[in-house]
XYZ file of C-alpha atoms in Angstrom:
627
model
C -10.913 -14.164 15.779
C -13.304 -12.802 13.151
C -15.767 -13.425 16.151
C -14.165 -11.012 18.238
C -12.900 -9.011 15.487
C -16.443 -7.889 14.789
C -17.242 -7.172 18.423
C -15.248 -3.742 18.636
C -18.723 -1.636 17.619
C -16.926 1.630 17.179
C -13.633 3.543 18.601
C -14.901 3.116 22.386
C -17.643 0.744 22.318
C -17.972 -3.058 22.236
C -20.853 -5.891 22.297
C -21.847 -7.153 25.247
C -21.691 -10.633 23.375
C -18.899 -11.933 21.370
C -20.946 -13.044 17.706
C -21.615 -16.668 17.480
C -21.550 -16.803 14.019
C -19.870 -14.108 10.875
C -21.608 -14.761 7.193
C -19.161 -13.188 4.428
C -21.052 -12.563 1.673
C -19.407 -12.305 -2.100
C -22.847 -12.158 -4.011
C -26.287 -12.117 -3.766
C -26.826 -15.952 -4.017
C -25.209 -15.806 -0.203
C -27.869 -13.873 0.872
C -30.970 -14.999 -0.036
C -31.042 -18.044 2.760
C -30.367 -16.127 5.351
C -32.771 -15.617 7.742
C -31.188 -13.425 10.534
C -28.408 -11.793 10.990
C -27.495 -8.512 11.848
C -25.421 -6.049 8.983
C -21.978 -5.506 8.991
C -20.957 -3.091 5.951
C -18.085 -1.004 7.275
C -15.247 -1.513 10.089
C -15.537 1.679 11.274
C -19.117 0.867 13.195
C -21.242 -1.849 13.705
C -24.553 -3.300 15.553
C -23.940 -5.941 17.741
C -25.887 -9.703 17.148
C -25.603 -12.645 18.072
C -24.708 -13.410 13.829
C -23.231 -10.938 12.258
C -23.674 -10.513 7.933
C -20.302 -9.178 6.827
C -21.245 -7.379 3.828
C -17.249 -5.244 3.784
C -16.120 -6.937 0.256
C -19.776 -6.190 -1.370
C -18.645 -3.948 -3.211
C -19.188 -2.134 -6.885
C -21.169 0.386 -9.021
C -23.161 -0.125 -11.609
C -24.509 2.568 -13.780
C -28.505 2.881 -14.971
C -29.658 5.730 -16.846
C -29.850 8.539 -14.442
C -29.389 6.304 -11.638
C -26.587 4.210 -9.793
C -26.587 0.538 -8.594
C -24.282 0.721 -6.081
C -23.463 -2.540 -4.094
C -23.911 -2.365 -0.247
C -20.245 -2.481 1.191
C -19.067 0.322 -1.320
C -17.359 3.478 0.026
C -18.968 6.934 -0.961
C -15.364 7.307 -1.907
C -15.577 5.246 -4.584
C -18.530 6.571 -5.817
C -18.242 10.355 -5.649
C -16.564 10.161 -9.440
C -19.563 8.798 -10.781
C -21.836 12.053 -9.362
C -24.763 11.054 -7.502
C -27.284 13.690 -6.026
C -26.322 12.799 -3.025
C -23.473 11.287 -0.549
C -22.365 10.642 2.869
C -19.031 10.233 5.337
C -16.846 9.582 2.145
C -15.341 6.674 4.546
C -18.228 5.176 5.046
C -20.397 2.472 3.002
C -23.526 3.540 1.271
C -25.606 0.632 2.817
C -24.223 1.501 6.146
C -25.192 5.233 5.605
C -28.951 3.846 4.654
C -28.889 1.058 7.709
C -27.505 4.067 9.987
C -29.795 6.908 9.330
C -26.676 9.005 8.121
C -27.397 12.680 6.737
C -25.294 13.695 4.263
C -24.461 16.010 1.102
C -28.734 17.378 0.411
C -29.599 16.707 4.062
C -31.681 20.332 3.668
C -33.919 19.314 -0.037
C -33.503 15.398 0.629
C -33.489 14.758 4.852
C -32.072 11.510 5.787
C -29.931 9.076 3.092
C -32.433 6.345 3.685
C -35.359 8.907 2.736
C -34.142 9.918 -0.700
C -32.867 6.296 -2.067
C -34.328 2.628 -2.974
C -32.635 -0.039 -1.878
C -32.535 -4.196 -2.799
C -32.570 -5.845 0.360
C -33.609 -8.951 2.672
C -36.050 -9.223 5.089
C -36.877 -12.701 6.728
C -35.475 -14.469 3.282
C -37.235 -12.829 1.389
C -36.003 -10.020 -1.151
C -37.991 -6.398 -1.690
C -36.991 -3.433 -3.599
C -38.062 -0.090 -2.556
C -37.919 2.543 0.449
C -35.406 0.322 3.101
C -37.784 -1.196 5.952
C -35.644 -3.113 7.438
C -33.357 -6.726 7.018
C -29.738 -7.051 5.130
C -29.132 -4.509 1.993
C -27.224 -6.294 -0.726
C -27.726 -2.546 -2.942
C -28.629 0.999 -2.953
C -30.436 2.522 -5.953
C -28.702 6.460 -6.000
C -29.804 9.431 -8.334
C -27.106 10.940 -10.396
C -26.804 14.740 -10.029
C -28.612 16.049 -13.336
C -28.320 19.825 -12.274
C -25.323 22.282 -12.107
C -24.598 23.005 -8.445
C -23.289 26.436 -7.216
C -21.655 26.543 -3.877
C -22.014 29.183 -1.670
C -19.469 30.202 1.384
C -18.926 31.725 4.904
C -15.834 31.481 6.695
C -15.214 33.076 10.055
C -13.853 32.492 13.428
C -16.594 33.316 15.296
C -19.300 31.124 16.133
C -21.484 33.611 16.224
C -21.206 35.467 13.181
C -22.641 31.509 11.395
C -24.903 30.933 14.074
C -26.741 33.955 13.565
C -26.248 33.525 9.289
C -28.185 30.158 10.101
C -31.267 31.782 12.685
C -31.739 34.577 9.955
C -31.803 31.973 6.974
C -34.666 30.128 8.944
C -36.401 32.805 10.669
C -38.929 33.741 7.914
C -39.034 31.270 5.412
C -37.416 27.692 4.213
C -33.945 28.486 2.127
C -34.301 26.187 -0.816
C -30.436 25.251 -0.894
C -30.078 21.832 -1.796
C -27.320 21.509 0.604
C -26.566 23.642 4.376
C -22.970 22.203 5.897
C -21.700 23.730 8.725
C -18.172 22.442 8.957
C -15.197 23.122 12.008
C -11.599 22.690 11.387
C -8.099 24.476 11.439
C -9.712 26.913 14.041
C -12.833 28.105 11.766
C -16.015 27.972 10.645
C -17.313 27.587 7.476
C -20.931 27.605 6.139
C -21.506 26.059 3.270
C -24.056 26.526 0.919
C -25.198 24.480 -2.185
C -28.247 24.657 -4.734
C -28.861 23.911 -8.334
C -28.448 27.210 -10.807
C -31.552 27.760 -11.762
C -32.755 28.274 -8.192
C -29.892 31.177 -7.885
C -32.944 33.919 -8.538
C -35.476 32.407 -5.710
C -31.875 32.510 -3.169
C -30.113 36.098 -4.220
C -31.314 37.117 -0.767
C -29.560 34.666 1.084
C -26.116 34.381 -0.681
C -24.877 38.449 -0.979
C -22.268 38.089 1.624
C -21.517 34.866 0.563
C -18.508 33.743 -1.648
C -17.898 31.302 -3.786
C -17.006 28.153 -2.595
C -16.644 24.435 -2.888
C -18.509 21.465 -2.058
C -17.623 19.852 1.274
C -16.777 16.324 1.627
C -16.720 14.975 5.300
C -14.501 11.756 5.857
C -12.807 10.563 8.739
C -8.877 10.191 7.555
C -7.225 12.056 10.216
C -5.710 11.133 13.511
C -9.247 11.266 16.016
C -10.018 9.114 19.413
C -13.638 9.505 19.988
C -16.303 10.482 17.306
C -19.937 11.437 18.189
C -22.685 11.065 16.067
C -26.442 12.849 16.748
C -29.230 15.534 16.126
C -30.065 18.625 17.905
C -32.092 21.365 16.709
C -30.833 25.103 15.552
C -32.033 26.688 18.228
C -30.105 24.274 20.656
C -26.624 24.583 18.850
C -25.699 27.057 20.675
C -25.413 24.615 23.799
C -23.136 22.098 21.617
C -20.704 25.069 20.449
C -17.620 23.731 23.461
C -18.261 20.539 22.461
C -17.834 21.583 18.733
C -14.791 23.978 19.237
C -12.695 21.559 21.367
C -12.660 19.190 18.400
C -10.568 18.379 15.944
C -13.236 18.639 13.237
C -16.981 18.688 13.226
C -19.719 18.695 10.473
C -23.224 19.649 11.209
C -25.550 19.407 8.231
C -28.361 21.303 8.619
C -32.080 21.057 7.152
C -35.248 23.233 8.451
C -34.829 23.205 12.333
C -33.129 19.877 12.330
C -29.409 19.609 12.858
C -27.152 15.932 12.556
C -23.962 16.636 13.460
C -20.538 14.709 13.550
C -18.190 15.202 15.956
C -14.569 14.084 15.783
C -12.354 14.817 18.926
C -9.237 13.530 20.735
C -10.693 14.155 24.256
C -13.701 12.652 25.583
C -17.008 14.746 24.987
C -20.178 15.439 27.633
C -23.323 16.407 25.523
C -26.297 18.118 27.043
C -29.363 15.991 27.975
C -31.256 17.030 25.123
C -28.528 16.065 22.729
C -30.007 12.761 21.024
C -26.512 10.596 20.022
C -26.780 7.706 17.665
C -25.743 4.371 18.902
C -22.870 4.928 16.772
C -21.592 7.305 18.990
C -18.428 6.530 21.156
C -18.415 6.713 24.966
C -16.353 8.195 27.471
C -14.848 4.883 27.643
C -10.727 5.036 26.970
C -9.819 4.636 23.090
C -6.933 1.512 23.252
C -6.619 1.404 19.709
C -3.068 2.397 19.942
C -4.284 5.488 17.329
C -6.159 3.662 14.949
C -9.041 5.028 13.897
C -10.955 1.703 12.408
C -11.153 3.442 8.963
C -10.174 -0.562 6.960
C -8.095 1.421 4.637
C -4.973 -0.865 5.252
C -7.393 -4.151 4.491
C -7.880 -3.061 0.903
C -4.298 -2.594 0.194
C -2.996 -5.185 2.437
C -1.784 -8.608 0.277
C -1.162 -10.462 3.456
C -5.125 -10.199 3.644
C -5.423 -11.414 0.320
C -2.868 -13.785 1.056
C -4.706 -15.701 3.921
C -8.167 -14.567 3.012
C -8.578 -13.058 6.144
C -9.007 -9.490 7.169
C -7.714 -10.592 10.572
C -4.330 -10.406 9.724
C -4.296 -6.941 8.285
C -3.177 -3.938 10.470
C -6.709 -3.441 11.299
C -7.268 -6.770 12.160
C -4.005 -6.666 14.730
C -5.019 -3.010 16.471
C -8.509 -4.385 16.946
C -7.843 -7.518 18.178
C -5.261 -5.926 20.725
C -7.380 -3.536 22.037
C -9.591 -6.481 23.114
C -7.012 -8.227 25.032
C -6.115 -10.521 22.183
C -3.438 -10.792 19.737
C -2.659 -11.683 15.815
C 0.602 -12.777 14.371
C 1.034 -10.843 10.980
C 3.991 -12.858 9.015
C 3.446 -10.598 6.004
C 6.639 -8.811 4.096
C 6.160 -5.784 6.075
C 5.800 -3.986 2.025
C 4.212 -0.769 3.761
C 1.225 -0.623 1.426
C -0.838 0.409 4.962
C 1.998 2.691 5.842
C 0.928 4.858 3.121
C -2.776 4.954 3.114
C -2.952 5.187 6.594
C -4.415 8.299 7.747
C -3.726 8.263 11.739
C -0.066 7.770 10.423
C 0.783 5.019 12.659
C 4.637 3.277 12.825
C 2.375 0.037 11.333
C 5.620 -1.716 10.136
C 7.417 -1.560 14.224
C 4.204 -2.773 15.229
C 3.691 -6.016 13.837
C 7.134 -6.696 13.086
C 7.564 -7.269 16.465
C 5.319 -10.596 16.659
C 6.038 -11.638 13.014
C 8.002 -14.865 12.318
C 8.688 -16.480 9.165
C 9.378 -20.016 8.164
C 12.729 -19.997 6.470
C 13.775 -23.587 7.178
C 13.625 -24.512 3.124
C 15.394 -20.562 1.855
C 18.267 -21.462 0.117
C 20.748 -19.315 1.073
C 24.294 -20.071 -0.130
C 26.362 -17.869 -2.371
C 28.311 -19.673 -5.108
C 30.002 -16.286 -6.436
C 32.771 -14.843 -5.465
C 33.258 -11.227 -4.472
C 34.596 -8.450 -6.760
C 35.295 -5.131 -5.201
C 34.239 -1.872 -6.999
C 32.720 1.858 -6.173
C 29.772 0.201 -7.420
C 28.385 -3.309 -6.713
C 25.902 -5.628 -7.115
C 24.229 -6.198 -3.674
C 23.684 -9.291 -3.160
C 21.955 -11.296 0.466
C 20.880 -14.236 1.726
C 17.268 -13.041 -0.257
C 18.925 -13.313 -3.533
C 21.912 -15.475 -3.302
C 19.828 -18.067 -4.654
C 19.696 -16.463 -8.240
C 23.096 -17.022 -9.849
C 22.150 -16.746 -13.427
C 20.357 -13.813 -12.093
C 23.360 -12.198 -10.730
C 25.658 -13.490 -13.912
C 23.260 -11.755 -16.323
C 23.127 -8.236 -14.255
C 26.743 -8.101 -14.762
C 26.759 -8.695 -18.165
C 23.710 -6.478 -18.989
C 25.758 -3.433 -16.820
C 29.086 -3.838 -18.606
C 27.403 -4.172 -21.867
C 26.444 -0.437 -21.027
C 29.881 0.508 -20.132
C 29.173 0.497 -16.431
C 31.768 -1.442 -14.222
C 30.092 -2.674 -11.650
C 31.854 -4.975 -8.316
C 29.662 -7.518 -6.678
C 29.372 -7.486 -2.564
C 27.727 -10.181 -0.536
C 26.661 -9.548 2.723
C 25.491 -11.966 5.113
C 22.416 -10.355 6.697
C 19.507 -12.457 8.591
C 16.745 -12.505 6.627
C 14.029 -12.096 9.741
C 15.741 -9.108 11.194
C 15.986 -7.613 7.662
C 12.386 -7.944 6.394
C 11.610 -6.722 9.879
C 13.571 -3.623 9.769
C 15.359 -4.595 12.965
C 18.927 -3.977 11.246
C 21.576 -1.575 13.356
C 22.445 -0.065 10.391
C 24.734 2.353 11.377
C 26.917 -0.358 12.077
C 25.929 -1.968 8.732
C 27.127 1.068 6.402
C 30.706 0.706 8.069
C 31.172 -2.596 5.411
C 29.894 0.248 2.599
C 33.270 2.683 2.689
C 34.414 3.919 -0.789
C 30.943 2.393 -2.336
C 28.600 5.027 -3.741
C 26.255 2.854 -5.650
C 24.205 -0.167 -4.865
C 22.294 -2.305 -7.198
C 19.813 -5.093 -6.222
C 18.448 -7.612 -8.325
C 15.145 -7.997 -6.551
C 12.987 -5.623 -5.525
C 12.749 -6.760 -1.647
C 16.432 -5.576 -1.300
C 15.744 -3.045 -2.916
C 13.170 -1.877 -0.843
C 14.154 -3.267 2.547
C 17.919 -1.834 2.074
C 16.784 1.858 2.019
C 17.441 3.102 5.670
C 20.985 2.290 5.139
C 20.858 5.936 2.449
C 20.775 7.487 5.976
C 23.904 6.504 7.291
C 25.612 6.278 4.205
C 26.328 8.247 1.451
C 25.073 6.136 -1.558
C 22.561 5.227 -4.138
C 20.212 2.165 -4.148
C 18.786 1.199 -7.479
C 16.725 -2.107 -9.363
C 18.149 -3.786 -12.134
C 15.271 -3.460 -13.923
C 15.288 0.341 -13.679
C 18.357 0.055 -16.054
C 17.075 -2.680 -18.261
C 13.279 -1.638 -18.936
C 14.166 1.051 -21.527
C 15.558 -1.105 -23.709
C 12.711 -3.568 -23.512
C 9.401 -2.925 -25.719
C 7.012 -3.978 -22.700
C 2.775 -4.275 -23.078
C 1.927 -2.359 -19.540
C -0.793 -4.026 -19.239
C 1.045 -7.113 -19.347
C 3.216 -6.117 -16.846
C 3.427 -7.558 -13.430
C 4.409 -5.060 -10.959
C 5.903 -5.405 -7.570
C 4.576 -4.561 -4.342
C 7.634 -1.948 -3.487
C 7.348 -0.015 -6.233
C 5.028 2.958 -5.744
C 6.495 5.280 -8.360
C 5.996 2.840 -11.200
C 2.338 1.788 -9.631
C 1.540 5.435 -9.911
C 3.043 5.764 -13.715
C 1.973 2.558 -15.298
C -0.776 0.210 -13.183
C -1.307 -1.105 -9.461
C 0.525 -3.699 -8.210
C -0.599 -6.976 -7.516
C 1.009 -9.225 -5.360
C 2.096 -13.043 -6.424
C 2.526 -14.155 -2.749
C 5.482 -15.392 -3.922
C 8.020 -13.968 -1.374
C 4.976 -14.367 1.361
C 5.894 -17.991 0.107
C 9.390 -17.600 1.013
C 8.684 -16.260 4.480
C 6.078 -18.839 5.302
C 7.207 -21.928 3.823
C 3.964 -22.053 1.519
C 2.882 -22.208 -1.782
C -0.197 -20.320 -2.327
C -1.851 -19.885 -5.441
C -1.546 -16.644 -7.322
C -4.128 -14.837 -9.777
C -1.763 -12.818 -11.462
C -2.433 -11.786 -15.500
C 0.979 -10.736 -16.170
C 3.317 -12.114 -18.959
C 6.185 -10.107 -17.502
C 6.914 -9.524 -14.261
C 10.021 -6.916 -12.625
C 9.968 -9.823 -9.835
C 11.964 -12.520 -10.407
C 10.681 -14.591 -7.313
C 7.476 -13.994 -9.250
C 8.978 -14.998 -12.586
C 9.932 -18.534 -10.897
C 6.930 -19.181 -9.398
C 4.577 -18.386 -12.569
C 7.334 -19.106 -14.780
C 7.452 -15.732 -16.829
C 9.935 -13.876 -17.785
C 11.789 -10.454 -16.303
C 13.133 -8.281 -18.676
C 16.832 -8.884 -18.200
C 15.589 -12.534 -19.020
C 14.633 -10.581 -22.672
C 17.540 -8.755 -22.498
C 19.599 -11.671 -21.969
C 17.682 -14.891 -22.717
C 20.422 -17.530 -21.810
C 23.863 -17.750 -20.021
C 25.519 -20.770 -21.846
C 28.216 -21.484 -18.753
C 29.865 -23.835 -21.576
C 31.762 -21.357 -23.198
C 33.707 -21.168 -19.990
C 36.061 -23.917 -21.515
C 35.916 -21.948 -24.961
C 37.085 -18.865 -23.278
C 39.704 -20.563 -21.153
C 41.183 -22.017 -24.745
C 41.422 -18.584 -26.061
C 43.205 -17.280 -23.277
C 45.679 -20.638 -23.498
C 46.093 -20.226 -27.097
C 46.880 -16.745 -26.802
C 49.509 -17.674 -24.570
C 50.944 -20.321 -26.464
C 51.440 -17.227 -29.401
C 53.536 -15.842 -27.088
C 55.065 -19.197 -25.783
C 59.224 -17.632 -26.553
C 58.290 -14.554 -24.317
C 57.444 -16.365 -21.025
C 60.242 -19.137 -21.746
C 62.380 -15.663 -21.815
C 61.412 -14.317 -18.831
C 61.931 -17.748 -16.796
C 65.772 -16.467 -16.908
C 64.367 -14.318 -14.924
C 62.911 -16.234 -12.215
C 65.231 -16.037 -8.977
C 67.454 -13.284 -9.844
C 64.857 -10.490 -10.947
C 61.237 -11.698 -9.858
C 59.789 -8.081 -10.627
C 61.056 -8.268 -14.407
C 59.713 -11.879 -14.356
C 56.779 -10.941 -13.275
C 56.143 -7.898 -15.051
C 56.582 -9.431 -18.090
C 54.201 -12.730 -17.520
C 51.589 -10.442 -16.259
C 51.624 -8.332 -19.417
C 51.215 -10.989 -21.493
C 48.578 -12.431 -18.994
C 46.880 -8.856 -19.859
C 46.838 -8.794 -23.715
C 45.685 -12.228 -23.727
C 42.787 -11.351 -21.636
C 42.497 -7.494 -23.483
C 41.721 -10.063 -26.789
C 38.697 -11.132 -25.354
C 35.330 -9.446 -24.649
C 35.009 -7.242 -21.722
C 31.843 -9.453 -20.757
C 34.319 -13.222 -21.194
C 36.928 -12.086 -19.008
C 34.047 -11.220 -16.280
C 32.674 -15.178 -16.652
C 36.519 -16.315 -16.483
C 36.577 -14.764 -13.065
C 33.540 -16.217 -11.576
C 34.203 -19.754 -12.610
C 37.831 -20.131 -12.963
C 38.086 -22.923 -10.708
C 36.235 -24.572 -13.063
C 39.287 -24.972 -15.582
C 41.453 -27.557 -14.891
C 43.730 -26.244 -18.105
C 45.672 -23.735 -15.657
C 47.622 -24.050 -12.657
C 46.944 -22.511 -9.306
C 49.559 -19.735 -9.961
C 48.320 -19.287 -13.452
C 44.647 -18.485 -12.338
C 45.441 -16.501 -9.441
C 47.438 -14.342 -12.041
C 44.365 -13.954 -14.236
C 42.178 -13.426 -11.612
C 44.313 -10.363 -10.901
C 44.349 -9.153 -13.849
C 40.462 -9.314 -15.084
C 39.878 -7.127 -11.619
C 41.801 -4.625 -13.283
C 40.450 -4.833 -16.550
C 37.237 -4.622 -14.893
C 37.069 -2.443 -11.956
C 39.894 0.312 -14.131
């Protein structure tokens, strides 16, 4: 299916042939024996061929004195922080910009990117270094900017104002700007000129009516359906005015009399015959990608891509294959990372969840603990019901902090919960009188959030309470996929695949370098602790009998009162029950609240109490725990 995936060359173009072979490059060693093939450096554009050499994952940057050595699949947005002297569209790859002949920042001084940089490339199986002359690019050498740059700009809603300013610049001489860029967006034009500060005297006559500006970065991170790349001249620039103003955004790099343009539109555009469009421009054909702009951002963040070791199983793969009349089933955990980065604002979860099917044949969903009513509850679903000890630890911890919580079980279908196919309005009826839900898994914390649209309640996660009580080396902490806020505050998350294993009935190896985790599934899979495990290392349920003995001893000390109360039995039952209830309540108050909690859940294991006594004990424990 990767063959079909790479037959998509742009938003509207597809290859006339399905590639026969895909060669994935992870290191330079993989390139040494390749004597044929077409390089594919990025997802957003490509060239057709029988053999596709996939370099999209070949990324990395090495600083070498005054240069940057950049692996070919690296995106320009990853390079910007290293201050290169030139750069292209932030969503394009460095190798792609060289091979595909991009103009970028610095076009006025350096011309096309390929004219300024050197490459390490393989041609017919032989490596060469220098100016690009064909073959597969492994790395690109880009000089670092070592001069202070000044940016000046002119903004206008009128094309003529900008056009004649450009014409005047080139009418008598060649202005020594590093870069001249014209941008159309938000209904106005901005002419930006950048130059090294040391050239300021040379440029005074060109910039007298310009204001201070900022360097303009081109990207394609916004919704659009068509992309057009090509060249024209300043003299002919007026002829594509309508194409520019009918677009969403347009970027024009200007050098001498040559203009290289990138135009992004929601409608197909027709260009004059004397305007040369590149092979990567879209056609007037239908865009059937359902809004996907093929940027590939979802691929870079998707745990399921890493899990399956295939970019096919990404939202990008889903939309591309769907557009080509095929399909792919993505049985992921719908973590939403793709949604967070999608510049097209697609409803990805809704789209991919329709075909997802999970193998839950080995999932244990038994619920062994009885409910405990309260306004604040630990909520258990079939996702967490297997973690009996963790449930009890959570209760004990919260009670030790003075937070009296109950326990509620909801029998939700895991398939429907993960895919957000729950009738949340109907479900909200079961939460009347509840103002706080605490989950014991990050999955439930994430999947239950829609409930807040129909119920006035908060949803929190147990480890959020515990972490303040534990000294954690954050470098050794594993953060679950679902905690975006913690990712921003601490470090990026890394999927352990534990919950994906559960959904797909598999056991895939995980490369998590952590000593503590916020996810109980990860804890179980990798045998590492959660903060809750550190605070409450182990629960000895053998103490249930000891707790029962304490209660029995207290009751025996009140044996005379109990015997005397029997006189009322059958005569004034209310007095009898009042006396016995108070004695049982007194006995319970003599033990710690945490012990009463344990007794509540495991009282059925005790033989020394009659069924009537157990009933009274349960009632009095509930009274203690919830009031």
